[in-house]
mmCIF file of C-alpha atoms in Angstrom:
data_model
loop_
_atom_site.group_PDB
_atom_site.id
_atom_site.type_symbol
_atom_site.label_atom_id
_atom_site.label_comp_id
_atom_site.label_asym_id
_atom_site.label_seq_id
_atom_site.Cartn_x
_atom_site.Cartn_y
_atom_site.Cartn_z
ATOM 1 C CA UNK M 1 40.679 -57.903 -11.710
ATOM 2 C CA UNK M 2 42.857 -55.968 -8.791
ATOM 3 C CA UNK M 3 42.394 -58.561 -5.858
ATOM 4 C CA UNK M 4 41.459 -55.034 -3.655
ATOM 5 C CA UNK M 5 38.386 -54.997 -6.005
ATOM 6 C CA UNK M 6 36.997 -58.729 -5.015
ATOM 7 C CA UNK M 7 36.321 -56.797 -1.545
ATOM 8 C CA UNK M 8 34.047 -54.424 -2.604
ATOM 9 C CA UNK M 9 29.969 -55.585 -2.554
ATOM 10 C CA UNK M 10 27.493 -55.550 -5.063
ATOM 11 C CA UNK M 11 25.656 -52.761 -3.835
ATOM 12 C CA UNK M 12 28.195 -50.035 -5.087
ATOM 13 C CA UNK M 13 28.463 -51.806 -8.733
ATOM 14 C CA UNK M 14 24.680 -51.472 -8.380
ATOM 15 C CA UNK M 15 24.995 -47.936 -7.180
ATOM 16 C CA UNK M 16 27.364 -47.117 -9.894
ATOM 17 C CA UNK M 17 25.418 -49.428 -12.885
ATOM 18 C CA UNK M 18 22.981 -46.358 -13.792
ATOM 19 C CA UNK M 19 25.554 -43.827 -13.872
ATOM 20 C CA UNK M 20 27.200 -46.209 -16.597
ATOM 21 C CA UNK M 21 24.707 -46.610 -18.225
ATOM 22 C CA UNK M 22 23.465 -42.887 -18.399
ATOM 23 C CA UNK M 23 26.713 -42.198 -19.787
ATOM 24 C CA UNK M 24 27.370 -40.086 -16.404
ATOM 25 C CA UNK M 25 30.304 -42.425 -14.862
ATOM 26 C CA UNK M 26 33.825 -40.969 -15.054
ATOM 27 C CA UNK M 27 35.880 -43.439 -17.155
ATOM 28 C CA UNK M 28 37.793 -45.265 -14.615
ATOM 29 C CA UNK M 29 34.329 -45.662 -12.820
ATOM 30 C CA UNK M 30 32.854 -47.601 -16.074
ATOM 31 C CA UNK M 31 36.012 -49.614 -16.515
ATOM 32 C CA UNK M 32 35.550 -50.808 -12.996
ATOM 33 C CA UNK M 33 31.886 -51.750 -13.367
ATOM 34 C CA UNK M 34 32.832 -53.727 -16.918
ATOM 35 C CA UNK M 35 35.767 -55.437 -15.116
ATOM 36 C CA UNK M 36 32.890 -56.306 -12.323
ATOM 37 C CA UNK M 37 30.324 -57.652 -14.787
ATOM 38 C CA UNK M 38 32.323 -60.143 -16.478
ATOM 39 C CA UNK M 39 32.403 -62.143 -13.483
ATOM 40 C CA UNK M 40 29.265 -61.517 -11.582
ATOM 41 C CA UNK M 41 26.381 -62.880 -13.311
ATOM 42 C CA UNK M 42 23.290 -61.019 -10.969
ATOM 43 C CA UNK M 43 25.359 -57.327 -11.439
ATOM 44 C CA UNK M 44 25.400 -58.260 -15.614
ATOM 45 C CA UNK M 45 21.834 -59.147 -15.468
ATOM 46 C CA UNK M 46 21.095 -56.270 -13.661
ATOM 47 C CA UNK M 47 23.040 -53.802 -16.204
ATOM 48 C CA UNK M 48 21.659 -55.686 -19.146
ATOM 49 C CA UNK M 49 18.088 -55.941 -17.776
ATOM 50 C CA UNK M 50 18.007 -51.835 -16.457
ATOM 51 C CA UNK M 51 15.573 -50.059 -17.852
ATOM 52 C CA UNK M 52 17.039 -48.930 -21.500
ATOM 53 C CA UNK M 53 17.892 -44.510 -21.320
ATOM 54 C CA UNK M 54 15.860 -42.434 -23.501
ATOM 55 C CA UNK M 55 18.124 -39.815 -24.628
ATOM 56 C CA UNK M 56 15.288 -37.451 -25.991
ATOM 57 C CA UNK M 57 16.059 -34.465 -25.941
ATOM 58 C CA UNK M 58 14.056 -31.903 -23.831
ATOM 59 C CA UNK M 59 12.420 -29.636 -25.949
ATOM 60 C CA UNK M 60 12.823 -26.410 -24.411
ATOM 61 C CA UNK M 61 10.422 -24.224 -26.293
ATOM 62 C CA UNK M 62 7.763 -26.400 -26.000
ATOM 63 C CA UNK M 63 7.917 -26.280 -22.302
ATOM 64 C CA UNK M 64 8.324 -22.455 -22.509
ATOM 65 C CA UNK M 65 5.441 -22.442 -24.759
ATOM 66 C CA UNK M 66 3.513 -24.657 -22.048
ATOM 67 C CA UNK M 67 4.201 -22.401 -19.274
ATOM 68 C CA UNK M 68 3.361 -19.300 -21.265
ATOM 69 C CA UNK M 69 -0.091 -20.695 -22.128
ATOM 70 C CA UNK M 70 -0.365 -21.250 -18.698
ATOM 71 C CA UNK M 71 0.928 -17.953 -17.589
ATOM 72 C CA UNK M 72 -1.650 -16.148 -20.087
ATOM 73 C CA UNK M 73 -4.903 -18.837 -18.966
ATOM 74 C CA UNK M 74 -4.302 -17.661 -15.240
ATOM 75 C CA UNK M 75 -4.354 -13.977 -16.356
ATOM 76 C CA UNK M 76 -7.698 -13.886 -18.460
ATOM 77 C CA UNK M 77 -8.707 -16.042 -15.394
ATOM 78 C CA UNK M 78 -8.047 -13.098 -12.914
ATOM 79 C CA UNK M 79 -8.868 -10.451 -15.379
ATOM 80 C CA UNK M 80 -12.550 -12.099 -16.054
ATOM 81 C CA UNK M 81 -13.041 -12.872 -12.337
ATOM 82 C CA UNK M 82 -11.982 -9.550 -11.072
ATOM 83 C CA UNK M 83 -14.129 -7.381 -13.491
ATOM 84 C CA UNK M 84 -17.560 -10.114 -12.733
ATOM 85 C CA UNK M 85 -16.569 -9.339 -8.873
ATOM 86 C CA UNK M 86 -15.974 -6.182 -9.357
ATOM 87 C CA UNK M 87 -18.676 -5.137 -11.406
ATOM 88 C CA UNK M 88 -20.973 -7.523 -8.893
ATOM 89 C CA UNK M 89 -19.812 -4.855 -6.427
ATOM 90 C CA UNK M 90 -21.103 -1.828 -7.730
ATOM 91 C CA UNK M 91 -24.000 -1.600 -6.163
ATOM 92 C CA UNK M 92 -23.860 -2.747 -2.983
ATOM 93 C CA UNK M 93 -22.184 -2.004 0.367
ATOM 94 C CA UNK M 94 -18.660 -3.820 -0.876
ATOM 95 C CA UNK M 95 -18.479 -1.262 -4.155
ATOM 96 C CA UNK M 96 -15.260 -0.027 -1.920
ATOM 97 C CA UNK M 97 -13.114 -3.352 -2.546
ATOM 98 C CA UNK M 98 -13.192 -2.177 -6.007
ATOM 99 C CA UNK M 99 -10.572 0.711 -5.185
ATOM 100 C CA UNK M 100 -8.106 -2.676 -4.751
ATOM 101 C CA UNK M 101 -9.869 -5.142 -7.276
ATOM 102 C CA UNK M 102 -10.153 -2.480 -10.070
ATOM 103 C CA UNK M 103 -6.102 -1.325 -10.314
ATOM 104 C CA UNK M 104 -5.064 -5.274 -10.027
ATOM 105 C CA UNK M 105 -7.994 -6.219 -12.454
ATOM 106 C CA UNK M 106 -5.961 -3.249 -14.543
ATOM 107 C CA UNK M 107 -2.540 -4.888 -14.180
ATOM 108 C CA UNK M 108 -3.650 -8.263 -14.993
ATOM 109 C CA UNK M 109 -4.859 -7.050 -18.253
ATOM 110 C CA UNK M 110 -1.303 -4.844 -19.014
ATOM 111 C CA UNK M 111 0.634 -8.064 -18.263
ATOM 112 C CA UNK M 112 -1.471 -10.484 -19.937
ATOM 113 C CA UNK M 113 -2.563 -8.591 -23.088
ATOM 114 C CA UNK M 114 0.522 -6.665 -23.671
ATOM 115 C CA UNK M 115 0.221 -3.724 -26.227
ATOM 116 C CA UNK M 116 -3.738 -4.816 -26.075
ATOM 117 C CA UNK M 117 -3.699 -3.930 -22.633
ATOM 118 C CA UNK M 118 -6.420 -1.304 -23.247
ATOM 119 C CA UNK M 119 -9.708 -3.701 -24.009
ATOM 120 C CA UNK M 120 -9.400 -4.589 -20.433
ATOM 121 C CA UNK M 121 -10.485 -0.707 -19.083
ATOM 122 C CA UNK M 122 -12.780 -0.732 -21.902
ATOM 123 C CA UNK M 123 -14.695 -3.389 -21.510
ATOM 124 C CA UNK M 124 -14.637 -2.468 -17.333
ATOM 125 C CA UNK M 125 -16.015 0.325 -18.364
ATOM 126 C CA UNK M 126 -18.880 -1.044 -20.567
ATOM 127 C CA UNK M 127 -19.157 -4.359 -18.243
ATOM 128 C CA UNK M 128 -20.133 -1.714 -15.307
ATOM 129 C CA UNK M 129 -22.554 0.436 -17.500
ATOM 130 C CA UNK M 130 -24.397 -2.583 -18.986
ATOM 131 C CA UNK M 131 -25.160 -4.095 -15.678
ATOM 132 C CA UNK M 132 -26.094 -1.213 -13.984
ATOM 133 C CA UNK M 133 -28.707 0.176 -16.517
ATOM 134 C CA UNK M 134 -30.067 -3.116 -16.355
ATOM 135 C CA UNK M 135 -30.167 -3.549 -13.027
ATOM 136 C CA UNK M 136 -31.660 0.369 -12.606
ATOM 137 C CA UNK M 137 -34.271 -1.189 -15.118
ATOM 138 C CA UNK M 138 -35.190 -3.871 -13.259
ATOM 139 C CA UNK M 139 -35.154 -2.111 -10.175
ATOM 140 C CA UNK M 140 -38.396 -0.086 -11.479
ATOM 141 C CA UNK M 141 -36.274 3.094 -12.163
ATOM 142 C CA UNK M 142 -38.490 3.497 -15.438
ATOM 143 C CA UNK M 143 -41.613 2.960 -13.233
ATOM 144 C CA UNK M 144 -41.673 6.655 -13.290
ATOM 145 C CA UNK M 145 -41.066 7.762 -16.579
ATOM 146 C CA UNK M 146 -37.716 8.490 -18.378
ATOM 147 C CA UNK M 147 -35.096 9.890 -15.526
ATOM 148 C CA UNK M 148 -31.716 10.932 -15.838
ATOM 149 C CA UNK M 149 -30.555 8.798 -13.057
ATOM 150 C CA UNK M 150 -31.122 6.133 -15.335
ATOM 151 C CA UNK M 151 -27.385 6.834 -17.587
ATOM 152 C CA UNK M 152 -26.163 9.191 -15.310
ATOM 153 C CA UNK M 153 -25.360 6.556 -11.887
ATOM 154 C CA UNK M 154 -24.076 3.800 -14.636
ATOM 155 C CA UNK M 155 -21.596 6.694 -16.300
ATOM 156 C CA UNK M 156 -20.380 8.266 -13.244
ATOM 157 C CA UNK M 157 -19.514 4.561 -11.659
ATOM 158 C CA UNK M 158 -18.320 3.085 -14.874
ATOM 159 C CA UNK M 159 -16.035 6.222 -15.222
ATOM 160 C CA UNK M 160 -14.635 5.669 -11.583
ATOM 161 C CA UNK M 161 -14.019 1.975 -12.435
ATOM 162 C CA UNK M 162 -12.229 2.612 -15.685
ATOM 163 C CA UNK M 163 -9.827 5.450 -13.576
ATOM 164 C CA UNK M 164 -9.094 2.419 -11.282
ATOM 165 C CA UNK M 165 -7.989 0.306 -14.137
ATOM 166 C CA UNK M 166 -6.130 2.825 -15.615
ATOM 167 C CA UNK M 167 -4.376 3.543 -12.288
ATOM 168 C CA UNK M 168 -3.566 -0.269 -11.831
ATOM 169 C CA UNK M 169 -1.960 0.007 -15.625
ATOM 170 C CA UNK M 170 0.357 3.160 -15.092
ATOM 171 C CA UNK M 171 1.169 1.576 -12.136
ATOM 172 C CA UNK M 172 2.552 -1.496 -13.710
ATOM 173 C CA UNK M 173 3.846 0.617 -16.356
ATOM 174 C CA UNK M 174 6.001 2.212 -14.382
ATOM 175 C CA UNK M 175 7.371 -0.869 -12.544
ATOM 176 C CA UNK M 176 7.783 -2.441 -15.236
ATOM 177 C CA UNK M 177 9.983 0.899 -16.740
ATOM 178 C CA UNK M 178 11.819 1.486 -13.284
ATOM 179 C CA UNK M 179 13.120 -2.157 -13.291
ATOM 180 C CA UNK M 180 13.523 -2.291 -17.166
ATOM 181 C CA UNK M 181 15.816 0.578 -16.797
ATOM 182 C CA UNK M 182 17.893 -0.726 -13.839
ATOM 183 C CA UNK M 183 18.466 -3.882 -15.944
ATOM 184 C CA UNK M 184 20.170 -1.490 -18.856
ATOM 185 C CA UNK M 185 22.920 -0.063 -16.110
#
């Protein structure tokens, strides 16, 4: 050992110890930590003690996988909550949000489903119907005999709410086309 070495302190073989052992150390850097641990008994231990590397590999797929899952879970999540609040809405004094919750609930479902994107206005559309007959028939609309007010308020509504969707999809669409198409030049 280079007498200029016996200067240096533990602390930077210490330093330098898991680079070696991580195989990250340039050559000249391992040599010098070898030459170091043949003659200092606490650095050796603390090489041959270290916590041993793993070298598994990182599977990348599975981690892509992962956040996909992930990805898709938080889309049904604000698909499904949208269209409840949404559809909550209808009759009441907040039915207006829906002209922002409807188009986003629309391009939730074109980015999560894909080339399924189309249950989502559907079911909007029958979501909104169901509840509102039912809550026409609870709200003693029948009381009076059969009315057209009964299917009529439900289909005129439900038919507003699935525009909004479909809005909210074309809309995506065609963000998703414009910057599709600047990628290609």
């Amino acid at each position: 050992m280079s007498t200029e070495n016996r200067n240096i302190s533990c602390d930077i073989y210490l330093d330098l110890i898991p680079l070696v052992r991580d195989e990250a150390a340039s050559e000249d850097s391992k040599a010098f930590v070898f030459e170091h641990i043949k003659i200092c008994a606490s650095c050796r231990a603390e090489f041959e003690n270290a916590n041993p590397i793993s070298n598994k590999a990182i599977d990348d797929k599975k981690i892509i996988k992962s956040i996909r899952k992930s990805m898709l879970f938080t889309g049904f999540l604000f698909i499904v909550f949208g269209a409840l609040m949404g559809v909550y809405l209808s009759d009441s004094m907040g039915m207006f949000y829906n002209i922002l919750i409807m188009p986003i609930v629309g391009a939730c479902g074109y980015l999560t489903l894909k080339r399924k994107w189309y249950i989502v206005p559907a079911c909007i559309f029958a979501l909104t119907c169901i509840y509102l007959i039912v809550q026409q028939i609870s709200g003693g609309v029948l009381a009076n005999g059969p009315s057209i007010e009964l299917i009529f308020m439900p289909l005129f509504l439900s038919s507003i709410y699935l525009m909004l969707t479909l809005l909210g999809v074309l809309i995506t669409f065609l963000i998703k086309f414009a910057l599709g198409k600047e990628g290609t030049k």
